[in-house]
Coordinates of C-alpha atoms in Angstrom, one line a residue:
X250 CA -24.3 -61.6 188.2
X251 CA -23.9 -59.8 184.9
X252 CA -20.8 -60.9 183.1
X253 CA -18.5 -58.8 181.0
X254 CA -19.7 -60.6 177.8
X255 CA -23.2 -59.3 178.5
X256 CA -22.4 -55.6 179.0
X257 CA -19.4 -54.1 177.2
X258 CA -19.7 -50.5 178.5
X259 CA -21.5 -48.2 180.9
X260 CA -23.0 -45.0 179.7
X261 CA -24.3 -42.5 182.2
X262 CA -26.5 -39.7 180.8
X263 CA -27.1 -37.0 183.3
X264 CA -29.7 -34.2 183.1
X265 CA -28.8 -31.5 185.5
X266 CA -31.6 -30.1 187.6
X267 CA -34.4 -32.2 186.4
X268 CA -35.3 -33.8 189.7
X269 CA -38.4 -35.9 189.4
X270 CA -40.1 -33.4 187.1
X271 CA -39.3 -35.6 184.1
X272 CA -42.7 -37.2 184.7
X273 CA -44.4 -33.9 184.3
X274 CA -42.8 -33.2 180.9
X275 CA -43.1 -34.9 177.4
X276 CA -40.3 -37.4 177.2
X277 CA -41.0 -39.8 174.3
X278 CA -37.4 -40.9 173.9
X279 CA -36.9 -41.8 177.6
X280 CA -40.2 -43.6 177.5
X281 CA -39.0 -45.8 174.7
X282 CA -35.5 -46.3 176.0
X283 CA -36.6 -47.4 179.5
X284 CA -39.6 -49.4 178.4
X285 CA -37.7 -52.6 178.9
X286 CA -35.6 -51.3 181.8
X287 CA -36.4 -50.0 185.2
X288 CA -36.9 -46.5 186.7
X289 CA -37.9 -44.7 189.8
X290 CA -39.0 -41.2 190.7
X291 CA -38.2 -41.8 194.4
X292 CA -34.4 -41.9 194.4
X293 CA -32.5 -39.5 196.6
X294 CA -29.6 -37.2 196.0
X295 CA -27.1 -36.0 198.6
X296 CA -27.2 -32.9 200.8
X297 CA -26.6 -30.1 200.0
X298 CA -28.4 -30.7 196.8
X299 CA -26.0 -28.7 194.6
X300 CA -24.3 -29.9 191.4
X301 CA -20.7 -30.2 192.7
X302 CA -21.8 -32.3 195.7
X303 CA -24.3 -34.4 193.7
X304 CA -22.3 -35.2 190.6
X305 CA -19.3 -35.8 192.9
X306 CA -21.2 -38.4 194.8
X307 CA -22.5 -40.0 191.7
X308 CA -19.0 -40.4 190.3
X309 CA -17.1 -41.2 193.5
X310 CA -19.6 -43.3 195.4
X311 CA -19.3 -41.4 198.7
X312 CA -21.0 -38.5 200.5
X313 CA -19.8 -34.9 199.7
X314 CA -17.7 -34.4 202.8
X315 CA -15.6 -37.4 201.7
X316 CA -15.1 -36.6 198.0
X317 CA -15.1 -32.8 198.4
X318 CA -15.6 -32.1 194.7
X319 CA -17.5 -28.9 195.5
X320 CA -14.4 -27.7 197.5
X321 CA -12.1 -28.2 194.5
X322 CA -14.6 -26.5 192.2
X323 CA -15.0 -23.5 194.5
X324 CA -11.2 -23.1 194.7
X325 CA -10.8 -23.6 191.0
X326 CA -8.4 -26.5 191.4
X327 CA -8.1 -29.9 189.8
X328 CA -9.4 -33.0 191.6
X329 CA -6.3 -34.7 193.2
X330 CA -5.2 -37.9 191.5
X331 CA -4.1 -39.3 194.9
X332 CA -7.4 -38.7 196.7
X333 CA -8.7 -41.3 199.1
X334 CA -12.0 -41.0 197.3
X335 CA -11.2 -41.9 193.6
X336 CA -13.8 -41.6 190.9
X337 CA -15.0 -44.5 188.9
X338 CA -12.8 -43.3 186.0
X339 CA -9.7 -43.6 188.1
X340 CA -10.7 -46.9 189.5
X341 CA -11.3 -48.3 186.0
X342 CA -8.0 -46.9 184.7
X343 CA -6.0 -48.4 187.6
X344 CA -7.7 -51.8 187.1
X345 CA -7.5 -51.7 183.3
X346 CA -4.7 -49.3 182.1
X347 CA -5.8 -49.7 178.5
X348 CA -9.5 -48.9 179.0
X349 CA -11.2 -46.2 176.9
X350 CA -13.2 -43.7 178.8
X351 CA -14.7 -40.2 178.2
X352 CA -16.7 -37.4 179.8
X353 CA -18.7 -34.9 177.8
X354 CA -20.2 -32.1 179.9
X355 CA -21.8 -28.7 179.6
X356 CA -20.7 -27.6 183.1
X357 CA -16.9 -27.5 182.7
X358 CA -16.0 -27.8 186.4
X359 CA -17.0 -31.5 186.3
X360 CA -14.1 -32.4 184.2
X361 CA -11.6 -30.5 186.4
X362 CA -13.0 -30.4 190.0
X363 CA -14.9 -33.7 190.0
X364 CA -12.9 -36.0 187.6
X365 CA -9.2 -36.5 188.0
X366 CA -6.7 -35.6 185.3
X367 CA -6.4 -39.1 183.8
X368 CA -3.9 -39.7 181.0
X369 CA -5.6 -40.8 177.8
X370 CA -9.1 -40.0 179.0
X371 CA -11.2 -37.9 176.5
X372 CA -12.8 -34.8 178.2
X373 CA -14.9 -32.3 176.4
X374 CA -17.0 -29.3 177.5
X375 CA -19.4 -27.4 175.4
X376 CA -23.0 -26.1 175.5
X377 CA -25.7 -28.8 175.2
X378 CA -26.5 -28.2 171.5
X379 CA -22.8 -28.5 170.5
X380 CA -22.1 -31.3 172.9
X381 CA -24.6 -33.8 171.6
X382 CA -23.4 -34.1 168.0
X383 CA -19.8 -34.3 169.4
X384 CA -20.8 -37.3 171.5
X385 CA -22.4 -39.0 168.5
X386 CA -19.2 -38.6 166.5
X387 CA -17.1 -39.9 169.4
X388 CA -19.3 -43.0 169.8
X389 CA -19.1 -43.8 166.1
X390 CA -15.3 -43.5 166.3
X391 CA -14.7 -45.3 169.6
X392 CA -16.8 -48.5 169.7
X393 CA -14.4 -49.8 172.4
X394 CA -15.3 -47.2 175.0
X395 CA -16.1 -48.8 178.4
X396 CA -17.2 -45.8 180.5
X397 CA -18.9 -42.6 179.3
X398 CA -20.4 -39.8 181.4
X399 CA -22.6 -37.1 179.9
X400 CA -24.0 -34.0 181.6
X401 CA -26.6 -31.8 180.0
X402 CA -27.1 -28.4 181.6
X403 CA -29.9 -26.5 179.9
X404 CA -32.6 -27.9 182.2
X405 CA -31.0 -26.5 185.3
X406 CA -30.4 -23.2 183.6
X407 CA -34.1 -23.0 182.7
X408 CA -35.0 -23.8 186.3
X409 CA -32.8 -20.9 187.6
X410 CA -34.2 -18.6 185.0
X411 CA -37.9 -19.5 184.8
X412 CA -38.5 -21.6 188.0
X413 CA -38.4 -25.3 188.7
X414 CA -41.3 -27.7 188.7
X415 CA -44.6 -28.6 187.0
X416 CA -45.9 -25.0 186.8
X417 CA -42.9 -23.7 184.8
X418 CA -43.6 -24.1 181.1
X419 CA -40.1 -23.2 180.0
X420 CA -38.6 -25.6 182.5
X421 CA -40.7 -28.5 181.2
X422 CA -39.9 -27.5 177.6
X423 CA -36.2 -27.7 178.5
X424 CA -36.7 -31.3 179.8
X425 CA -38.3 -32.2 176.6
X426 CA -35.4 -30.8 174.6
X427 CA -33.0 -32.8 176.8
X428 CA -35.1 -35.9 176.1
X429 CA -34.7 -35.3 172.4
X430 CA -30.9 -34.9 172.9
X431 CA -30.8 -38.2 174.7
X432 CA -32.7 -39.7 171.8
X433 CA -30.0 -38.4 169.5
X434 CA -27.3 -40.0 171.6
X435 CA -29.2 -43.2 171.7
X436 CA -29.5 -43.1 167.9
X437 CA -25.8 -42.8 167.6
X438 CA -25.4 -45.8 169.9
X439 CA -27.8 -47.8 167.8
X440 CA -26.1 -46.9 164.5
X441 CA -22.7 -47.9 166.0
X442 CA -24.2 -51.2 167.1
X443 CA -23.6 -50.4 170.8
X444 CA -27.0 -49.9 172.3
X445 CA -28.0 -53.5 173.1
X446 CA -24.7 -54.4 174.8
X447 CA -24.5 -51.2 176.9
X448 CA -25.7 -50.5 180.4
X449 CA -27.4 -47.1 179.9
X450 CA -28.1 -45.1 183.1
X451 CA -30.2 -42.0 182.8
X452 CA -30.5 -39.8 185.9
X453 CA -30.3 -36.3 187.3
X454 CA -28.3 -34.7 190.1
X455 CA -31.0 -32.7 192.0
X456 CA -34.3 -31.1 191.6
X457 CA -35.3 -27.5 192.5
X458 CA -37.9 -25.2 193.9
X459 CA -37.8 -26.7 197.4
X460 CA -37.4 -23.5 199.4
X461 CA -36.9 -21.1 196.5
X462 CA -38.8 -21.5 193.2
X463 CA -35.6 -20.5 191.3
X464 CA -33.0 -22.4 193.2
X465 CA -32.0 -25.7 194.9
X466 CA -29.5 -26.9 197.5
X467 CA -31.9 -27.5 200.4
X468 CA -33.0 -30.8 202.0
X469 CA -36.6 -30.2 200.9
X470 CA -38.1 -33.1 198.9
X471 CA -38.4 -31.1 195.6
X472 CA -34.6 -30.5 195.8
X473 CA -33.6 -33.9 197.1
X474 CA -35.8 -36.4 195.2
X475 CA -34.6 -37.5 191.8
X476 CA -35.3 -39.6 188.7
X477 CA -33.1 -42.6 188.0
X478 CA -33.5 -45.3 185.3
X479 CA -31.4 -47.8 183.4
X480 CA -31.6 -50.4 180.7
X481 CA -29.3 -53.2 179.5
X482 CA -28.6 -56.9 179.6
X483 CA -29.4 -58.5 182.9
X484 CA -31.5 -55.6 184.3
X485 CA -34.5 -56.7 186.3
X486 CA -37.5 -54.6 185.2
X487 CA -39.3 -55.4 188.4
X488 CA -36.6 -54.2 190.7
X489 CA -37.6 -52.0 193.6
X490 CA -35.5 -48.8 193.5
X491 CA -37.4 -46.7 196.0
X492 CA -34.4 -46.6 198.4
X493 CA -31.8 -45.9 195.7
X494 CA -29.3 -43.1 196.3
X495 CA -27.5 -41.1 193.6
X496 CA -24.3 -42.6 195.0
X497 CA -25.4 -46.1 194.1
X498 CA -24.8 -45.2 190.4
X499 CA -21.1 -45.6 191.0
X500 CA -21.6 -49.1 192.6
X501 CA -23.7 -50.2 189.6
X502 CA -21.2 -49.0 187.1
X503 CA -18.2 -50.7 188.7
X504 CA -20.2 -54.0 189.3
X505 CA -21.2 -54.4 185.6
X506 CA -17.7 -53.5 184.5
X507 CA -16.5 -56.5 186.6
X508 CA -14.7 -54.4 189.2
X509 CA -15.1 -54.7 193.0
X510 CA -17.0 -52.0 194.9
X511 CA -14.7 -50.4 197.5
X512 CA -15.7 -51.6 201.0
X513 CA -15.5 -48.1 202.4
X514 CA -18.0 -46.6 199.9
X515 CA -21.3 -45.2 201.0
X516 CA -22.7 -46.5 197.7
X517 CA -24.4 -49.9 197.6
X518 CA -25.5 -52.1 194.7
X519 CA -29.3 -52.0 194.7
X520 CA -30.8 -55.4 195.7
X521 CA -32.6 -57.1 192.8
X522 CA -31.5 -54.7 190.1
X523 CA -29.4 -57.3 188.3
X524 CA -30.7 -60.7 187.4

């Protein structure tokens, strides 16, 4: 089991709409970051493979019809603080009232319809190019942060505009830009002395081009299969993640933060991931 002294924080970096096409693009920063960690291009997201459902399952550890983040987003209402499907942020806050946590997103509905209104939690929404330097400044000023979620949106926007997949040059270029932005965030972590004692999870919510070259949402493999990788103390680089679900991200986060995984969750801690 990984102890609290080994990992001081969990940082989840999400690239919206990248699916498994990360392996088709130039991603030098991801290659370096995950060289000592573990990754898979065979993880699965939830159905329907849309952002509200997928990010909701990542942050709540349950299937979409249980968290209903997409419903709250569609009705433009805040996620209820008394939901029977709390997010990892609410679980952490209730277990540790003084914990520092933050979410920086490009797609604003995440910080209203997916994450509860939690007192003292830092939430910020802005386009990717503005978001990344803001994250860097936050990390340098908040070395005690225990849980941080980041969502970059330009890759998904490029997929909708230019098409998803290995044949879309503009889409692959967008993945490379996101890779560089993750490199900038990692540099801020390094400069703040936070990189080596963090669990860094890098993933995406869904792919695209399954039934429609410019869309997603279906149960086709190109929409449902996603990239997932992590690095940090105690991570087993030989772990088999081929059966990993996007929901399992929540279980991993809670476990390394020293919190119990709710028994009724659909998320599971991947066997062999942690030494």
